[in-house]
Amino acid sequence: MPKIKTHRGAAKRFKKTASGKFKGSHAFHSHILGKKSPKRKRNLRKATFISDADTKQLRRLLP
C-alpha cells in the first residue's frame, strides 16, 4: 500500500498537540472588524482547540 499523503492546506492551518488534539485559529477575524467589540477581537487572536466533531476528519488529513 502507498503512504498516505498529508493534506498541505490543512497542515498550514492546524497543528497536532502532544495529547493528540488539534489547535487552530478562530474564524471571523479577517475583515469587518469595526462592528466587533475589542474584547471579542482580542479573544479571536488566541488559538482554539478543534471540536471533536471535526477531529476525526483532521486525523485523516494529517496522518
mmCIF file of N, CA, C and O in Angstrom, residues 29 33-45:
data_model
loop_
_atom_site.group_PDB
_atom_site.id
_atom_site.type_symbol
_atom_site.label_atom_id
_atom_site.label_comp_id
_atom_site.label_asym_id
_atom_site.label_seq_id
_atom_site.Cartn_x
_atom_site.Cartn_y
_atom_site.Cartn_z
ATOM 1 N N HIS A 29 -12.042 36.697 11.951
ATOM 2 C CA HIS A 29 -11.090 37.704 12.425
ATOM 3 C C HIS A 29 -10.268 38.287 11.275
ATOM 4 O O HIS A 29 -9.142 38.717 11.472
ATOM 5 N N LEU A 33 -14.200 44.197 10.968
ATOM 6 C CA LEU A 33 -13.850 44.182 12.388
ATOM 7 C C LEU A 33 -14.386 45.390 13.145
ATOM 8 O O LEU A 33 -14.320 45.425 14.368
ATOM 9 N N GLY A 34 -14.905 46.382 12.425
ATOM 10 C CA GLY A 34 -15.361 47.610 13.075
ATOM 11 C C GLY A 34 -16.526 47.406 14.002
ATOM 12 O O GLY A 34 -16.641 48.058 15.043
ATOM 13 N N LYS A 35 -17.420 46.487 13.661
ATOM 14 C CA LYS A 35 -18.618 46.269 14.479
ATOM 15 C C LYS A 35 -18.386 45.295 15.627
ATOM 16 O O LYS A 35 -19.241 45.137 16.480
ATOM 17 N N LYS A 36 -17.236 44.634 15.636
ATOM 18 C CA LYS A 36 -16.954 43.665 16.697
ATOM 19 C C LYS A 36 -16.273 44.375 17.865
ATOM 20 O O LYS A 36 -15.456 45.259 17.678
ATOM 21 N N SER A 37 -16.625 43.954 19.066
ATOM 22 C CA SER A 37 -16.101 44.616 20.262
ATOM 23 C C SER A 37 -14.617 44.275 20.437
ATOM 24 O O SER A 37 -14.155 43.233 19.975
ATOM 25 N N PRO A 38 -13.871 45.147 21.113
ATOM 26 C CA PRO A 38 -12.452 44.875 21.364
ATOM 27 C C PRO A 38 -12.229 43.568 22.110
ATOM 28 O O PRO A 38 -11.272 42.840 21.824
ATOM 29 N N LYS A 39 -13.110 43.258 23.049
ATOM 30 C CA LYS A 39 -12.977 42.010 23.807
ATOM 31 C C LYS A 39 -13.127 40.804 22.885
ATOM 32 O O LYS A 39 -12.387 39.825 22.997
ATOM 33 N N ARG A 40 -14.086 40.876 21.974
ATOM 34 C CA ARG A 40 -14.317 39.769 21.040
ATOM 35 C C ARG A 40 -13.129 39.593 20.104
ATOM 36 O O ARG A 40 -12.670 38.477 19.855
ATOM 37 N N LYS A 41 -12.592 40.700 19.587
ATOM 38 C CA LYS A 41 -11.436 40.637 18.682
ATOM 39 C C LYS A 41 -10.196 40.120 19.402
ATOM 40 O O LYS A 41 -9.409 39.362 18.838
ATOM 41 N N ARG A 42 -10.044 40.516 20.657
ATOM 42 C CA ARG A 42 -8.903 40.065 21.454
ATOM 43 C C ARG A 42 -8.963 38.555 21.672
ATOM 44 O O ARG A 42 -7.952 37.857 21.576
ATOM 45 N N ASN A 43 -10.148 38.032 21.941
ATOM 46 C CA ASN A 43 -10.304 36.599 22.157
ATOM 47 C C ASN A 43 -10.153 35.796 20.866
ATOM 48 O O ASN A 43 -9.769 34.626 20.916
ATOM 49 N N LEU A 44 -10.442 36.417 19.724
ATOM 50 C CA LEU A 44 -10.286 35.730 18.440
ATOM 51 C C LEU A 44 -8.819 35.551 18.057
ATOM 52 O O LEU A 44 -8.505 34.712 17.217
ATOM 53 N N ARG A 45 -7.929 36.343 18.670
ATOM 54 C CA ARG A 45 -6.495 36.219 18.376
ATOM 55 C C ARG A 45 -5.919 34.910 18.891
ATOM 56 O O ARG A 45 -4.985 34.366 18.312
#
